[in-house]
PDB file of C-alpha atoms in Angstrom:
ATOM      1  CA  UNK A   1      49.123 101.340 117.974  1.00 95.00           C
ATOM      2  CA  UNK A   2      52.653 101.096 118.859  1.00 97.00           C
ATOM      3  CA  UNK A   3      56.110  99.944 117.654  1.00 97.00           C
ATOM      4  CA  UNK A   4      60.066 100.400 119.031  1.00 98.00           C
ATOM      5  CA  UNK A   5      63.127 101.285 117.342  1.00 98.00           C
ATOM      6  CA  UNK A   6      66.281 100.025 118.055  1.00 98.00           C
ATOM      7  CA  UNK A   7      69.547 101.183 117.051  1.00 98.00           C
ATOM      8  CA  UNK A   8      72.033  98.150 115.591  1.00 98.00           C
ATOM      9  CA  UNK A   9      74.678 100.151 114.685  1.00 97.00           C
ATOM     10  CA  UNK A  10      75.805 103.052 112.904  1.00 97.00           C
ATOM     11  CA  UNK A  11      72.639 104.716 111.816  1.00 98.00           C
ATOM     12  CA  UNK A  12      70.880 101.541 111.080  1.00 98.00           C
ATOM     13  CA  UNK A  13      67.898 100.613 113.286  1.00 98.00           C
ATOM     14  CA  UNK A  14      65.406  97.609 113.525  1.00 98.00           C
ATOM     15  CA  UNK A  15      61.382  98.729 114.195  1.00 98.00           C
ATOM     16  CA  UNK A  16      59.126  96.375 115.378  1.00 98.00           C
ATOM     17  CA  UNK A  17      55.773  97.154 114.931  1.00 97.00           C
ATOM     18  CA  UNK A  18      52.986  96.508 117.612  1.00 97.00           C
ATOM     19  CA  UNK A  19      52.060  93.447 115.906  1.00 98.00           C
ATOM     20  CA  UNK A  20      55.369  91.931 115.832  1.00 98.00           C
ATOM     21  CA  UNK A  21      56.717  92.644 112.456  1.00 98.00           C
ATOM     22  CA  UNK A  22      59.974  94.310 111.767  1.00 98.00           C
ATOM     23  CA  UNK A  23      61.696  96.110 109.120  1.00 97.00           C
ATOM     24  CA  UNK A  24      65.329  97.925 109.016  1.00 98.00           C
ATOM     25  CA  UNK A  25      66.076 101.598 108.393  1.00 98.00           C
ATOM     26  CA  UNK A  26      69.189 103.133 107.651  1.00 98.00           C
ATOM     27  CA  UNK A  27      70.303 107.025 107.795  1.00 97.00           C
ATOM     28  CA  UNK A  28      72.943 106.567 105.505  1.00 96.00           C
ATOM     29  CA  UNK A  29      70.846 104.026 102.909  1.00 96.00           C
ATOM     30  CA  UNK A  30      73.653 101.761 102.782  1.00 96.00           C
ATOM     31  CA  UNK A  31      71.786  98.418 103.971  1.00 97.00           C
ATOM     32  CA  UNK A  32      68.229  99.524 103.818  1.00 98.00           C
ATOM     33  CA  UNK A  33      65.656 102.320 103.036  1.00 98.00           C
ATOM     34  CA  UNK A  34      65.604 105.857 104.982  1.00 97.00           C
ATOM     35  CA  UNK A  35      63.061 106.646 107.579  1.00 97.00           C
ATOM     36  CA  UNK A  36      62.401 109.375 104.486  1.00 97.00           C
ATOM     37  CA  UNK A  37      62.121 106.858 102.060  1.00 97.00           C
ATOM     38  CA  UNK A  38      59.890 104.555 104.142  1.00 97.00           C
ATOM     39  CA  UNK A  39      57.445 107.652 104.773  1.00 97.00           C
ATOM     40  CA  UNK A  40      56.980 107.757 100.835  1.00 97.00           C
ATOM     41  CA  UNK A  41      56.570 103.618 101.111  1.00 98.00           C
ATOM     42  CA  UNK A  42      53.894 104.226 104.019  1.00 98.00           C
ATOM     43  CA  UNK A  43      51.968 106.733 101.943  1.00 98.00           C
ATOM     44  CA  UNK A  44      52.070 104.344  98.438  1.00 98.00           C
ATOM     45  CA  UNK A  45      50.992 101.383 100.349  1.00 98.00           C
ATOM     46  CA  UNK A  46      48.358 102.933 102.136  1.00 98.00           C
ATOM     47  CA  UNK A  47      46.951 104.903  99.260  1.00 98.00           C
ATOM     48  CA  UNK A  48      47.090 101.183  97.493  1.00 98.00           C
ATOM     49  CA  UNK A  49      45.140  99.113  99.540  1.00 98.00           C
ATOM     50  CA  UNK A  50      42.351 101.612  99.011  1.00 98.00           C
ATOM     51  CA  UNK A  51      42.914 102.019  95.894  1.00 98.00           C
ATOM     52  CA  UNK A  52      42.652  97.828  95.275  1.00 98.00           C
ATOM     53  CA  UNK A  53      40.122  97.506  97.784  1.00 98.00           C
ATOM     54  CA  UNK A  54      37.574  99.797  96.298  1.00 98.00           C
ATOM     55  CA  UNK A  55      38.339  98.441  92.539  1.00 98.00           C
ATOM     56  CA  UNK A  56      37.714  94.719  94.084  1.00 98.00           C
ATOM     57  CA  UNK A  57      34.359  95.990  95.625  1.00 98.00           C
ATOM     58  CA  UNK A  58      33.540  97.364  92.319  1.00 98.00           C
ATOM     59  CA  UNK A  59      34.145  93.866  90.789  1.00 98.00           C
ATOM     60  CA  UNK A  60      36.691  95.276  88.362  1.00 98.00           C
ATOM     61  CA  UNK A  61      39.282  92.686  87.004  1.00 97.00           C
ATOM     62  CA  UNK A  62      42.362  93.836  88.382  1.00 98.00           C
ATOM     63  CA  UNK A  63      45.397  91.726  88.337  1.00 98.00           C
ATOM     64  CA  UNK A  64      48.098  94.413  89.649  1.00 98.00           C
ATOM     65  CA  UNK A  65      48.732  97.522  90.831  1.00 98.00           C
ATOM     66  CA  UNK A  66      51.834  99.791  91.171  1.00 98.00           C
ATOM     67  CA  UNK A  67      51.778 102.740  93.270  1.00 98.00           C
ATOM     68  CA  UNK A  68      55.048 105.381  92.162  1.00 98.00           C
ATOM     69  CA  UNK A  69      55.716 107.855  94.626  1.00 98.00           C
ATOM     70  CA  UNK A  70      57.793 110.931  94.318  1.00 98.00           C
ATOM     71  CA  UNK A  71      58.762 113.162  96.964  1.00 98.00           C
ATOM     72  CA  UNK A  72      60.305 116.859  97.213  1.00 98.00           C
ATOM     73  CA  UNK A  73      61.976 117.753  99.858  1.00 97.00           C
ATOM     74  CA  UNK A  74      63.057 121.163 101.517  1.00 97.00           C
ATOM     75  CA  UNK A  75      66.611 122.734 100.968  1.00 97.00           C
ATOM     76  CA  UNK A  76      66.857 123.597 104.892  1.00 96.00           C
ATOM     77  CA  UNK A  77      66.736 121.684 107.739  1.00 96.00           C
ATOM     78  CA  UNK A  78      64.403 120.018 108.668  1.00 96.00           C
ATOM     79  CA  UNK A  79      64.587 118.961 104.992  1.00 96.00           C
ATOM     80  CA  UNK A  80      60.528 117.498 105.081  1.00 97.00           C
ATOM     81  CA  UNK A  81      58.770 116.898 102.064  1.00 98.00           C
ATOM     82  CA  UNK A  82      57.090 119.722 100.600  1.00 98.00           C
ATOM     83  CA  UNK A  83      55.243 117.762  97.362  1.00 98.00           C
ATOM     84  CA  UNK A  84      54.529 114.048  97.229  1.00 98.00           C
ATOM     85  CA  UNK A  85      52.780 112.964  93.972  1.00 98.00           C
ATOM     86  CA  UNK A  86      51.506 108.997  93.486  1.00 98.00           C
ATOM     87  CA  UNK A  87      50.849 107.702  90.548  1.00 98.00           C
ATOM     88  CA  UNK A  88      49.243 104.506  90.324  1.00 98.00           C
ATOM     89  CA  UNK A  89      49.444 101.622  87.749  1.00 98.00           C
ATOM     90  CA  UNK A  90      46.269  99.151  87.249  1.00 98.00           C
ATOM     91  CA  UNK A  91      46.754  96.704  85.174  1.00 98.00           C
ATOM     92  CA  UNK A  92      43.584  93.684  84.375  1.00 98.00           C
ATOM     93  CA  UNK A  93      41.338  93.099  81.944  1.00 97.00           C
ATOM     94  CA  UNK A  94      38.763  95.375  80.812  1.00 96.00           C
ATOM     95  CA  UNK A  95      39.318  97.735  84.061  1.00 97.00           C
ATOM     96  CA  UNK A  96      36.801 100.804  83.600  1.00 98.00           C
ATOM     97  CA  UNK A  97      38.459 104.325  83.869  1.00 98.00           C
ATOM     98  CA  UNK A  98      35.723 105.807  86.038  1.00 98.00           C
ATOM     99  CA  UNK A  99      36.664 103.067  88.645  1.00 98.00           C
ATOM    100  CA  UNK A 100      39.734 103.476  88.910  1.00 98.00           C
ATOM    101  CA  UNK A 101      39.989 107.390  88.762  1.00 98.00           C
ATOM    102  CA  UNK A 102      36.820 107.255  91.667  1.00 98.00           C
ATOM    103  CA  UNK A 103      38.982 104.659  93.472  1.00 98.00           C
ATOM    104  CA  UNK A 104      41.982 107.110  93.174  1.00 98.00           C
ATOM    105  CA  UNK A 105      40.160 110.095  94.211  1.00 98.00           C
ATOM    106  CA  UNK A 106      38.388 108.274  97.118  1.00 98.00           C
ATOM    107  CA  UNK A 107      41.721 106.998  98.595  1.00 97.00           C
ATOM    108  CA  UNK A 108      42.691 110.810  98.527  1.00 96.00           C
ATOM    109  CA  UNK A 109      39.838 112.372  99.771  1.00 96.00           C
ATOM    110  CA  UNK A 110      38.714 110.176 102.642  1.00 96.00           C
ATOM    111  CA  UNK A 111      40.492 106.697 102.934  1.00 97.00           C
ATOM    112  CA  UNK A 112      44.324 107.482 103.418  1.00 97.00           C
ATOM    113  CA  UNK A 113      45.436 107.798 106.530  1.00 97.00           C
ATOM    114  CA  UNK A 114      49.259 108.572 105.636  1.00 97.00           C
ATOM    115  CA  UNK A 115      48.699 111.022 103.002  1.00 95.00           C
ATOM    116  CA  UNK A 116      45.604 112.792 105.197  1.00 95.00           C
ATOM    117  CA  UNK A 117      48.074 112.768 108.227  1.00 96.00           C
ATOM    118  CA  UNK A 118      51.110 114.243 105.382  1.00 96.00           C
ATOM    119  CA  UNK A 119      48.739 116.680 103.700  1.00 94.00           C
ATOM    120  CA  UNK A 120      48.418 119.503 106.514  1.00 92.00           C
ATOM    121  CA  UNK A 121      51.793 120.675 105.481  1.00 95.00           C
ATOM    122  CA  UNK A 122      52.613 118.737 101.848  1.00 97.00           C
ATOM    123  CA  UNK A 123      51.075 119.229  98.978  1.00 98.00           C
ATOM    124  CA  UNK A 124      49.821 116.047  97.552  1.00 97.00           C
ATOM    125  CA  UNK A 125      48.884 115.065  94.311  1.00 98.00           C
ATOM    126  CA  UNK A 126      47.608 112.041  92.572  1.00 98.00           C
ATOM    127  CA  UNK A 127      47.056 110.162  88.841  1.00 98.00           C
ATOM    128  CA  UNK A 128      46.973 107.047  87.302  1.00 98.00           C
ATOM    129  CA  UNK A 129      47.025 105.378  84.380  1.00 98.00           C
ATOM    130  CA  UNK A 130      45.415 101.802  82.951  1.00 98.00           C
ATOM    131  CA  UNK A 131      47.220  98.899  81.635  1.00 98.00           C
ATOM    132  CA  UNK A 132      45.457  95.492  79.987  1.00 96.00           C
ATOM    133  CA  UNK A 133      46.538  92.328  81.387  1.00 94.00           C
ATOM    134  CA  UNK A 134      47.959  89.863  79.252  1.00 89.00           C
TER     135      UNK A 134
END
């Protein structure tokens, strides 16, 4: 796996990932997210794939699902994040707790890879809550 970053100007710089896409970052947040902010992005997206992919292999009815992330961050320098909580939102129909909270707990224990990679130094902590479709 690969990508490159390239500085456009100011502190604004364009990634390209190995397989071609690309997404902006920028230090001051003015035209697009932080590097910071893209870290909590990584870990919410990652931890949601699972988190759909296990509730679609359990033939559960789900027709969305939000992933909130909050970070805390250090007062020094480096200022890295020191607690990262996700809390995810399934909505569907009929959606059965124990999936979702074994879905949840799988995608922290085992499945991952951000938050695995974050947790050696950041606490990390999950929930979730249900929501019927319309």
């Amino acid at each position: 796996m690969q990508a490159t970053v390239e500085w456009q100007n100011g502190l604004v710089f364009k990634a390209t990932s190995g397989t071609g896409h690309e997404l902006v970052m920028d230090g001051n947040k003015t035209v697009a997210a932080s590097p910071m902010e893209l870290v909590l992005a990584a870990a919410g997206g990652c931890a949601s794939v699972d988190v759909v992919s296990i509730l679609e292999k359990a033939r559960q009815q789900v027709t969305g699902c939000r992933c909130e992330v909050a970070g805390e961050r250090a007062d020094a320098v480096p200022a890295v994040f020191t607690k990262v909580h996700l809390h995810f939102v399934v909505t569907g129909h009929d959606v059965a707790e124990k999936h979702v909270e074994r879905a949840v707990q799988l995608s922290a224990d085992k499945y991952c890879s951000v938050a695995k990679m974050l947790e050696a130094s950041v606490t990390i902590t999950h929930s979730y809550s249900i929501e019927q479709a319309n």
